[in-house]
Amino acid sequence: MITIDKDTDKNTEILGTAISYLEDRGFENIKADTEGFESPKSYIKRGSEISITPDIVAERDGEKHIFELSLKSKKPRLLKSKWLFLDVLSTMKNFKFKILTTRGHYKFTDEMLDSISLNKTPLKI
């Protein structure tokens, strides 16, 4: 599984904040890899043991949305690969793909998006 070296306690706290943010905005059927929620579907690369799991998957108005948390990482290359894959997947399946970030991670997120030429505006929670 592609796991980014995020501090698990802090990641869980920010994930909880992100879920609350989405619930307040009318998202339903939220799936996240945390207590009390069903895990989102993982995608496995053929011929290897690499799997990619979105941070949050939710629905609103009949549309499926994939949300990815952007936190500073010592392995940005893996994060870039994950974002590019999720962007292509969301385009193919007609989903919405959005990136969530929080204070202290805005600059990192903007630099990452610029470096892979991904035309996304991160949602600040």
Coordinates of C-alpha atoms in Angstrom, one line a residue, residues 28 45 80:
E28 CA -23.1 11.4 2.7
K45 CA -1.3 -2.4 -9.5
K80 CA 2.6 12.8 -6.5

